[in-house]
Every structure is written in structure tokens, then in C-alpha cells.
Coordinates of C-alpha atoms and ligand atoms in Angstrom, one line a residue:
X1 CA 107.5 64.0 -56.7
X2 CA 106.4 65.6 -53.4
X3 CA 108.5 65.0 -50.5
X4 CA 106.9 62.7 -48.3
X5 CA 107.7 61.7 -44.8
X6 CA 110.9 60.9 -43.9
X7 CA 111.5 56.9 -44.2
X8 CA 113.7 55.2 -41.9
X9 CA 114.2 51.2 -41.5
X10 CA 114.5 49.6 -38.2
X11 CA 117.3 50.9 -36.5
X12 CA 118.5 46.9 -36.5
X13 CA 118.4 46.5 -40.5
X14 CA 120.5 49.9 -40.4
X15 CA 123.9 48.0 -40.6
X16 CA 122.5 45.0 -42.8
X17 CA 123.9 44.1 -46.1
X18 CA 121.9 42.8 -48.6
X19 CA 122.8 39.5 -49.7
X20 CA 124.8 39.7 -53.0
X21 CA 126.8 37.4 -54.8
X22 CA 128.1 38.8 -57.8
X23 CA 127.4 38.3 -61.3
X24 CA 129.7 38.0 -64.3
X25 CA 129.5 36.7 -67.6
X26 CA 132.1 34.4 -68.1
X27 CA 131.7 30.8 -70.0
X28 CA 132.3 28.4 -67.2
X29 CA 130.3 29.7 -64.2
X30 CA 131.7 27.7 -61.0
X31 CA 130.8 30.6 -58.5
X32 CA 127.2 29.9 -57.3
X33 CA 127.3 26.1 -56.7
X34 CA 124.3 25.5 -58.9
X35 CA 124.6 22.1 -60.9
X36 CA 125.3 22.6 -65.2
X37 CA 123.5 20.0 -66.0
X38 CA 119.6 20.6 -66.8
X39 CA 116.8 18.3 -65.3
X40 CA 116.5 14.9 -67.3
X41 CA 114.5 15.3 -70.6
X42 CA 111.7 13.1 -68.4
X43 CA 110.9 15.4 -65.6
X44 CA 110.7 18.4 -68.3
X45 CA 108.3 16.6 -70.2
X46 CA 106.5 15.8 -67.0
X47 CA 106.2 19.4 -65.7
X48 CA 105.1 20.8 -69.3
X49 CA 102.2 18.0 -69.5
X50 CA 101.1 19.2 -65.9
X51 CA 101.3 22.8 -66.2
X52 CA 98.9 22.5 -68.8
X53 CA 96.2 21.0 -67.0
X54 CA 96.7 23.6 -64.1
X55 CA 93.8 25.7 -63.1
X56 CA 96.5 29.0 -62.6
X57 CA 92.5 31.2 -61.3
X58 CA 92.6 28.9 -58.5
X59 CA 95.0 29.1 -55.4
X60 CA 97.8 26.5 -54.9
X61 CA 97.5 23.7 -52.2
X62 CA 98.0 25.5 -49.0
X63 CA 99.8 22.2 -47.2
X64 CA 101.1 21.2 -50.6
X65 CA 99.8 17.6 -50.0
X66 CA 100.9 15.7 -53.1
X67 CA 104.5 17.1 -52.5
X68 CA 105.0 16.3 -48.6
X69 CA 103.6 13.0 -49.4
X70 CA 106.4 12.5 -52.3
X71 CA 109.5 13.9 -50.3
X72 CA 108.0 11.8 -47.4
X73 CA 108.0 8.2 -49.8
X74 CA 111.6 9.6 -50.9
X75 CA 113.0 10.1 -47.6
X76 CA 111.3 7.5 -45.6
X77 CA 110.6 10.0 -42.7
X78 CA 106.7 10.6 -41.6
X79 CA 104.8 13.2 -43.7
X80 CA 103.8 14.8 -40.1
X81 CA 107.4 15.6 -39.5
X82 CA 107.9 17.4 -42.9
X83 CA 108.0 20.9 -44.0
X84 CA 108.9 22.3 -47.7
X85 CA 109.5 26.1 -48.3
X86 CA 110.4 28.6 -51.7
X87 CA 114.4 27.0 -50.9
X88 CA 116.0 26.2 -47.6
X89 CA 116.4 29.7 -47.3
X90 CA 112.9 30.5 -46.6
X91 CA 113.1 27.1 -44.6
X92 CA 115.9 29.1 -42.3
X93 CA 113.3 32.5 -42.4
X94 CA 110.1 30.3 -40.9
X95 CA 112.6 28.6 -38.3
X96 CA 114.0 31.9 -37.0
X97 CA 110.4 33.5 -37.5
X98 CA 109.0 30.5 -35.1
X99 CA 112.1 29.9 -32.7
X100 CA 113.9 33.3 -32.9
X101 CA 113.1 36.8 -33.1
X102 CA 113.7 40.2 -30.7
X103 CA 115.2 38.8 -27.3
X104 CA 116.5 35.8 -28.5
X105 CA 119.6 34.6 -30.2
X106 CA 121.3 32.2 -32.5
X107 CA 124.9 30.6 -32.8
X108 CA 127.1 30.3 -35.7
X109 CA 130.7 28.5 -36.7
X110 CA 132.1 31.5 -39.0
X111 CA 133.1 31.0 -41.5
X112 CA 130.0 29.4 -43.0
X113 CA 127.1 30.4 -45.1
X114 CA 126.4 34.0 -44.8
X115 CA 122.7 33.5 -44.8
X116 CA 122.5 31.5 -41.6
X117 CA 123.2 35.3 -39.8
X118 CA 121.8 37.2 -42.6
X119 CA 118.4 35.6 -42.1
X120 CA 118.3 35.6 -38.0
X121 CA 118.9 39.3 -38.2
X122 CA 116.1 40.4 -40.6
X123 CA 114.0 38.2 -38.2
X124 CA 115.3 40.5 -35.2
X125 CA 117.1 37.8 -33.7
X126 CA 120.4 38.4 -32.0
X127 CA 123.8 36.9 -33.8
X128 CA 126.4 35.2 -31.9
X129 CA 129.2 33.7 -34.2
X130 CA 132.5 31.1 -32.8
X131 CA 135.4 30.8 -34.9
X132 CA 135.8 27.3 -36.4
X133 CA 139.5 26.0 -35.9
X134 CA 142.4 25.6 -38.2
X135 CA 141.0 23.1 -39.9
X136 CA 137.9 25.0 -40.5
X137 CA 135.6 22.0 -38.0
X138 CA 133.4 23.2 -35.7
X139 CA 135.8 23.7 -32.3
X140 CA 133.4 21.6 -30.1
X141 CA 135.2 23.4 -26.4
X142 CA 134.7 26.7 -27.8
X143 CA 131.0 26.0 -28.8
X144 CA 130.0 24.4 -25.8
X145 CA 131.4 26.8 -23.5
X146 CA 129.6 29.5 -25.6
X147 CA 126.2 27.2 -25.0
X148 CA 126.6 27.4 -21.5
X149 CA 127.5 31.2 -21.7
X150 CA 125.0 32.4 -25.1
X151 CA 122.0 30.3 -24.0
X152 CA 121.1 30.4 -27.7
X153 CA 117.5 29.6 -28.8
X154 CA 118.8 28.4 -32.2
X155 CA 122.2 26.4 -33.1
X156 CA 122.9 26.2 -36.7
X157 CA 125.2 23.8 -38.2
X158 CA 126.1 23.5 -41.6
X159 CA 127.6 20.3 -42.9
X160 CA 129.1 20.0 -45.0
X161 CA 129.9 23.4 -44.5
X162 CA 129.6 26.5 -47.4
X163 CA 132.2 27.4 -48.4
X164 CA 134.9 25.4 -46.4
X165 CA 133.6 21.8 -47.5
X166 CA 134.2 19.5 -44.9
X167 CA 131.4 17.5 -42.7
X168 CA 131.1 17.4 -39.0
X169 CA 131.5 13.9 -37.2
X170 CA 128.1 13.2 -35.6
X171 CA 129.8 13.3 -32.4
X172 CA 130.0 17.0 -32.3
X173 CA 126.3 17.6 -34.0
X174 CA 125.3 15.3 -31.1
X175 CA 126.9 16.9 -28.7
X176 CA 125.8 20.0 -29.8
X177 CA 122.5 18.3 -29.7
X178 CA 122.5 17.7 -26.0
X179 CA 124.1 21.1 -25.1
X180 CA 121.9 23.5 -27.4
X181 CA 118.8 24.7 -24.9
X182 CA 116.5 24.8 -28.0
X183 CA 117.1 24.2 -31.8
X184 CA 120.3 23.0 -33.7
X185 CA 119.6 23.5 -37.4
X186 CA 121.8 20.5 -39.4
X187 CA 121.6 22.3 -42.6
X188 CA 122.7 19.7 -45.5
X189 CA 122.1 21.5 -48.4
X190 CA 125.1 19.8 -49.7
X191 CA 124.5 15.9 -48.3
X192 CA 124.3 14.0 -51.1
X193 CA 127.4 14.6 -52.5
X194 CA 128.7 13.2 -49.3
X195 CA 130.2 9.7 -50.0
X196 CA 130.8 9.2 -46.1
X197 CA 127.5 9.3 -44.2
X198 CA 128.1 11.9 -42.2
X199 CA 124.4 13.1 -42.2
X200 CA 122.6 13.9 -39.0
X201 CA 119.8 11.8 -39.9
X202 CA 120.0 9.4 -37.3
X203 CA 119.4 11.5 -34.7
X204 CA 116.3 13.0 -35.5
X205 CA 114.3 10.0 -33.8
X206 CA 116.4 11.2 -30.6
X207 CA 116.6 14.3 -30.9
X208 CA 113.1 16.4 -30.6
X209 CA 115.4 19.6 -30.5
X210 CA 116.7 18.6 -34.7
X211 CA 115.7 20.6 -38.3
X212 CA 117.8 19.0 -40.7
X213 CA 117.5 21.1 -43.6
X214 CA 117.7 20.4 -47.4
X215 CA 117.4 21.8 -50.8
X216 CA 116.6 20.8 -54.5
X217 CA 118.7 23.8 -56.0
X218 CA 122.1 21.3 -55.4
X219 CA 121.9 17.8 -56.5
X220 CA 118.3 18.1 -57.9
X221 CA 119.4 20.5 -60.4
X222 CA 116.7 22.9 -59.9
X223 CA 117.9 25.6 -58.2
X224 CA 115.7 28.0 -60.1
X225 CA 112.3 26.3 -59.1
X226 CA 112.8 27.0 -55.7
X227 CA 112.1 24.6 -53.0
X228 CA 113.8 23.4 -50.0
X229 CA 112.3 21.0 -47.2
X230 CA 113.4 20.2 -43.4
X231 CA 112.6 17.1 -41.6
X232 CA 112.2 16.9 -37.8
X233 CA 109.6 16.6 -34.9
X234 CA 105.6 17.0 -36.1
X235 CA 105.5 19.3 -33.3
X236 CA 108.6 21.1 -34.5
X237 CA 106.7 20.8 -38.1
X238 CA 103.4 22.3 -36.2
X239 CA 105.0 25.5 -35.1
X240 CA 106.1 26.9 -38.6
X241 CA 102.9 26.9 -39.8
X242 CA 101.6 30.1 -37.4
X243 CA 104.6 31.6 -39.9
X244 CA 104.4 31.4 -43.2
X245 CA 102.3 33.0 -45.6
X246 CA 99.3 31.5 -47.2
X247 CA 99.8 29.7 -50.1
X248 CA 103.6 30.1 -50.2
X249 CA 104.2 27.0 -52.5
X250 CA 103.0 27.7 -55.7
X251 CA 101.3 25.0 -57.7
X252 CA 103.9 25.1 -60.2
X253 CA 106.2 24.5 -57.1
X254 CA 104.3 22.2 -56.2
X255 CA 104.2 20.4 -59.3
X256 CA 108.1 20.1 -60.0
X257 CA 108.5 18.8 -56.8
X258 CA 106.6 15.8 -57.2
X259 CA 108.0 15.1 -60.7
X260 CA 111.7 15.4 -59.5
X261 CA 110.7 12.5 -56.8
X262 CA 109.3 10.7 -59.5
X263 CA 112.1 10.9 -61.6
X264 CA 114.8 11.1 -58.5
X265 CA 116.7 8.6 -60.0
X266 CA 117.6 10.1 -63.3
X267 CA 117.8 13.6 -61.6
X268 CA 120.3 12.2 -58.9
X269 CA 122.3 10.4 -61.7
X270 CA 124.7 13.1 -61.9
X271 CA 125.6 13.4 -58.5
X272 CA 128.9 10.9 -58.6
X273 CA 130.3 12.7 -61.6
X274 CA 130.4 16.3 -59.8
X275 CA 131.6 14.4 -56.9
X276 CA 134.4 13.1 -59.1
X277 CA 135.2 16.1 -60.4
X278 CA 135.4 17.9 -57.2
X279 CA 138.0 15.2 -56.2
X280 CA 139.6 15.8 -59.7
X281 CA 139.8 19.6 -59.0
X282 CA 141.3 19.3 -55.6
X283 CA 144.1 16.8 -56.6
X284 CA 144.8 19.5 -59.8
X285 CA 145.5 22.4 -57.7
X286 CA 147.2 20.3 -54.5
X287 CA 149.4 19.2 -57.7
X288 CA 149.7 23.0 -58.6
X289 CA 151.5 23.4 -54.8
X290 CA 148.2 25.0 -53.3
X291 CA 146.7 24.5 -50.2
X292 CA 142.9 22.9 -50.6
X293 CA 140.7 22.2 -47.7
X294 CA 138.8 18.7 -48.5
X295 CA 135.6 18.8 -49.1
X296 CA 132.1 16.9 -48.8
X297 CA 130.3 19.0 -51.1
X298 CA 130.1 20.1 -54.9
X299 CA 133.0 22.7 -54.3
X300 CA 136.1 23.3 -53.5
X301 CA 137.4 26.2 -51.5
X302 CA 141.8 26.7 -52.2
X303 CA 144.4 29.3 -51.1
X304 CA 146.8 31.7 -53.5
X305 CA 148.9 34.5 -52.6
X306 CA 146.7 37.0 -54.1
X307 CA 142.9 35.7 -54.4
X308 CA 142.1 39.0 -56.1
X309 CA 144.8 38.9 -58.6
X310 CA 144.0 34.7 -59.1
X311 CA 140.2 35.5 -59.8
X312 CA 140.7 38.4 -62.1
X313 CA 142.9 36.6 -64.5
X314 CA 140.2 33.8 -64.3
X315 CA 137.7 35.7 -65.4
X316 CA 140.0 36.7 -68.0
X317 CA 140.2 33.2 -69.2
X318 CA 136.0 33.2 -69.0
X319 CA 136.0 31.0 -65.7
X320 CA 133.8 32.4 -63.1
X321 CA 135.1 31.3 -59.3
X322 CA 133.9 32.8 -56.1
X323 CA 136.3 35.2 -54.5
X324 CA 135.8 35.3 -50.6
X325 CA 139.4 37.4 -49.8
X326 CA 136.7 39.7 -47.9
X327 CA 135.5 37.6 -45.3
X328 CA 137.7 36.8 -42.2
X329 CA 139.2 33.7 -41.7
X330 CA 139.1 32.8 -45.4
X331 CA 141.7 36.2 -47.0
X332 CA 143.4 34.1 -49.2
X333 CA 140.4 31.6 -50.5
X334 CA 138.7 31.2 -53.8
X335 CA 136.0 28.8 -54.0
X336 CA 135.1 26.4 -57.2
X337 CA 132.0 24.6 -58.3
X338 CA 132.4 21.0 -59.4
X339 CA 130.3 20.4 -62.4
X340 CA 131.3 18.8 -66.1
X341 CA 134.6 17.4 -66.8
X342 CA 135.5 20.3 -69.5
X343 CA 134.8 22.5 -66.8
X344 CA 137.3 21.4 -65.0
X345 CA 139.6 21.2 -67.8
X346 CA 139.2 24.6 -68.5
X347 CA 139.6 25.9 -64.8
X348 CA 143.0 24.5 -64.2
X349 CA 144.2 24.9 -67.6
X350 CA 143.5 28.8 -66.8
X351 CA 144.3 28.4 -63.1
X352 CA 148.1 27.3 -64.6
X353 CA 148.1 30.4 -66.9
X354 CA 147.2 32.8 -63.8
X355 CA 149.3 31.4 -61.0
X356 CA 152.5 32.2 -63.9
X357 CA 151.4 35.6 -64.8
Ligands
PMP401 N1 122.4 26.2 -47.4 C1 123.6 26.3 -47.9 C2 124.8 25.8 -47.1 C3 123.8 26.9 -49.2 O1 125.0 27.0 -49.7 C4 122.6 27.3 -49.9 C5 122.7 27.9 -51.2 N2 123.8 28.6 -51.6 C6 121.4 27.2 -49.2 C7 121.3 26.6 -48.0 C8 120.1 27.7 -49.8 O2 119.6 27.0 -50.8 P1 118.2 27.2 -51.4 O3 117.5 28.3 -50.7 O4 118.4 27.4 -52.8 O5 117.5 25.9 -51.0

């Protein structure tokens, strides 16, 4: 090949890392917090019928009608104030496209979900990130007085919170709310598995400045369709569209959307039986003498004396955790997904095993 010119990437991406979460084989995968159990029979059936009466020459819905209207009947919140995306992820990437970018900033509570700085960053925002307390809650003094000091254009609050678990009380999100000078993002990727109503929801009729985010790759078992939706303002809804790309919901998308909403009942069925097994998984391992932080969600993030050795002999055993000994704040964590009940027996059966050598 000839040598072309020399390519360099912005001098801001210089210091990115890409997003990686890694892979293994292993039997009992509980490191990605996808669900193990496959859409209902139903909704497959559904989807096949409809794919083959899709015209695939022609372009997908551009405002993906049929879909907003579904999620909009689902949720009971106005189609105007509605906006679904290839995950929440590209949700976050049209927010910080709209709201952030070069001279502005956004505000974290580390340690949460790497993607809520990853994203900001490729979008050329500026990061500011707060430690969250002992407890791993949002430390509302510290945030506030970082507010006041920050100015950030975006807030983003995760809750419950990946990978820590627990929710925030809606005092904090609302103070937040009334602090923030521009956008707090409630992302609850993780809110139905939530028995305690700590969503944000109520606030969005008060609060012009609220994106609550959410996902089907959690409780709707489809994480590998892709599609995420936020509800807030319409004139919140109004900006994003100057940002995305044309047609960015394909009309297969499009069309497992609507037949998960039909079938939402069926699809959601699941979602007490992980939640039981999350509550099964943390009483296991507080029984095994370990420190586990509670959690909201369909994981459940505990500590060991050596995380690296822990996970290693797990994956020995064929179960899959996630290890996050790397990040600060969390050197002594491993994180499990809650899913079927033999997963569970087979994660503290081979969590006994490794913690005695
Ligand atoms: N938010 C949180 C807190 C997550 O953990 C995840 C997935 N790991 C997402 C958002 C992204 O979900 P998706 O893009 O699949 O909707």
C-alpha cells in the first residue's frame, strides 16, 4: 500500500478508550445484564409473519409512527413527548449531540455507567464526574455545590444505578432537578425491576428540564434488536430531531417494537423471577460473609479480597461475572446478572468453591 497522509484523530478522542466489555465463553453468562430468557414464542411469531410482508427496497418510517404510537399507549405519556433510538445509548448520543457538545459540559456520580462519559466525550462535550458516597447514593451537598460551581448543560443520573444497584429517592433527582441549569437525564434502563417506585416519572409534567431514558435490551429481552426510547418535554422531543440521521430506526426495528408492546405482558412476565433471583443471590453471598450493596436492578455488584483471583476461578467453573477491580471506587467488586434459578445455583455453588481455594 502506498503511504498516504498522515491520519490523526481529534486531539480530544486521543485519550478515549473504546468501550469494551469482555467476552468469554463460559456456560452461565451473568456479565452483560442481558435477560436468558428469549422473547415469548408469540412476539417471534409475530415479527417473522411481518418481516415477510416488508418491502426491505423501500426506506423505513423516518418518525417511526406505528412505534411511538405503541410505546405512547404503553406508557401513557403523549406521543409528542416521545423519542425512540438504536438503544438508549444512541438515546444518550442525540441528547449530548442536541444539549452538549465543544464548550459545554456534563456531570456524573462515578461510579456509574461508563457510557454516560464515554458518549459526552465523543460528542466533544466536557466531563465533570462527583464521587458518590459510601453507600454508593448520589452525595446530594457535593452535587449541588458542583451545580453551582460546573454550570453543567447536562446532569445525568442513573437509577437505579449500573453497576452499584441501588435507586435514588426522588428527593435528590428533584432537587437535582431544580438545581441543574439545563438537562438532568434520569436514565432507568433498569426501572422495572424496581419493586419500590422510585422512578422519576412523576416529575416529568414539572419538570421541562427531564429525559427519562429507557431500554428494551433489559426487561424486554431484546437487547439484540436494539431500541431504547426517552420520554420528556415535545420541545425537548423537537430538538433531537436536527440530530439524528435519516431513517435511523429500521423497519425491522420498527417492527419488533410494536410486537413487544403488543405482547408486553408475556414479554414482562419474567421480570419478578430475575427480581427474585437477584434477591436470592444477594442473601447467598451476605450468607457467604460478603459484603453486597442492595440493589434495584437485575444485578448484583459484591466485594472479595481478591476480585481477580474470585472471577478467574469462576470462569473456571464456566460462570461468567463482570470484574470491575479496575475502576476506582469499586477495587474489590464483581458484578452478577440475575436471570434463571440454575443460574444462580450454579454461581454460588462455584462462588463456595472459589472463595476456599
Ligand atoms: N443505561 C444503563 C445504565 C445500562 O446499563 C445500559 C446497558 N448496559 C444502557 C443504558 C444501554 O442500553 P441500550 O443501549 O441497550 O438500550
Amino acid at each position: 500500500m502506498s503511504n498516504g497522509p498522515a491520519l490523526r484523530i481529534r486531539s480530544d478522542l486521543e485519550t478515549v478508550a473504546p468501550y469494551i466489555s469482555p467476552q468469554h465463553t463460559a456456560k452461565y453468562r451473568m456479565n452483560v445484564n442481558e435477560a436468558p430468557y428469549a422473547p415469548p414464542v408469540a412476539l417471534v411469531e409475530e415479527v417473522t409473519r411481518g418481516t415477510e410482508a416488508i418491502a426491505l427496497n423501500r426506506y423505513p418510517d423516518r418518525d417511526a409512527v406505528k412505534l411511538v404510537d405503541a410505546i405512547a399507549a404503553h406508557t401513557g405519556w403523549a406521543k409528542e413527548g416521545l423519542w425512540v433510538a438504536n438503544g438508549s445509548n444512541e438515546v444518550f448520543m442525540h441528547l449530548f449531540l442536541a444539549f452538549g457538545g465543544p464548550g459545554r459540559s456534563s456531570l456524573t456520580f462515578e461510579p456509574t455507567y461508563s457510557l454516560h462519559s464515554l458518549i459526552p466525550r465523543i460528542a466533544g462535550t466536557r466531563t465533570v464526574q462527583v464521587q458518590r458516597d459510601i453507600d454508593f447514593r448520589i452525595d446530594l451537598e457535593a452535587a449541588l455545590d458542583t451545580i453551582q460551581e460546573e454550570k453543567p448543560d447536562i446532569v445525568i443520573v442513573c437509577s437505579p444505578n449500573n453497576p452499584t444497584g441501588g435507586c435514588e429517592s426522588l428527593a435528590t433527582i428533584q432537587a437535582l432537578l431544580e438545581a441543574a441549569p439545563g438537562l438532568v437525564i434520569v436514565d432507568e434502563a433498569y426501572g422495572e425491576f424496581d419493586q419500590h417506585e422510585h422512578s422519576a416519572r412523576g416529575l416529568l409534567e414539572t419538570h421541562p428540564n427531564l429525559a427519562i431514558t429507557k431500554t428494551f435490551s433489559k426487561a424486554w429481552r431484546l437487547a439484540g434488536v436494539r431500541i431504547g426510547y426517552m420520554l420528556a418535554a415535545p420541545s425537548l422531543v423537537r430538538e433531537l430531531a436536527r440530530v439524528r440521521l435519516p431513517y435511523h430506526l429500521s423497519t425491522i426495528t420498527q417492527l419488533v417494537g410494536v410486537a413487544a408492546i403488543k405482547h408486553a405482558g408475556e414479554t414482562l412476565d419474567m421480570v419478578r423471577s430475575i427480581a427474585s433471583e437477584r434477591d436470592r443471590i444477594a442473601t447467598e453471598l451476605a450468607a457467604l460473609g460478603l459484603k453486597v450493596f442492595p440493589s434495584n436492578a437485575n444485578f448484583v455488584l459484591f466485594e472479595v479480597e481478591d476480585p481477580d483471583l474470585i472471577w478467574s476461578r469462576l470462569l473456571e467453573r464456566e460462570v461468567l461475572v463482570r470484574n470491575y477491580s479496575g475502576q476506582e471506587g469499586l477495587e474489590r467488586c464483581l458484578r452478577v446478572t440475575a436471570g434463571l434459578p440454575e443460574e444462580t445455583d450454579a454461581f454460588i455453588a462455584a462462588m463456595k468453591e472459589a472463595l476456599d481455594g
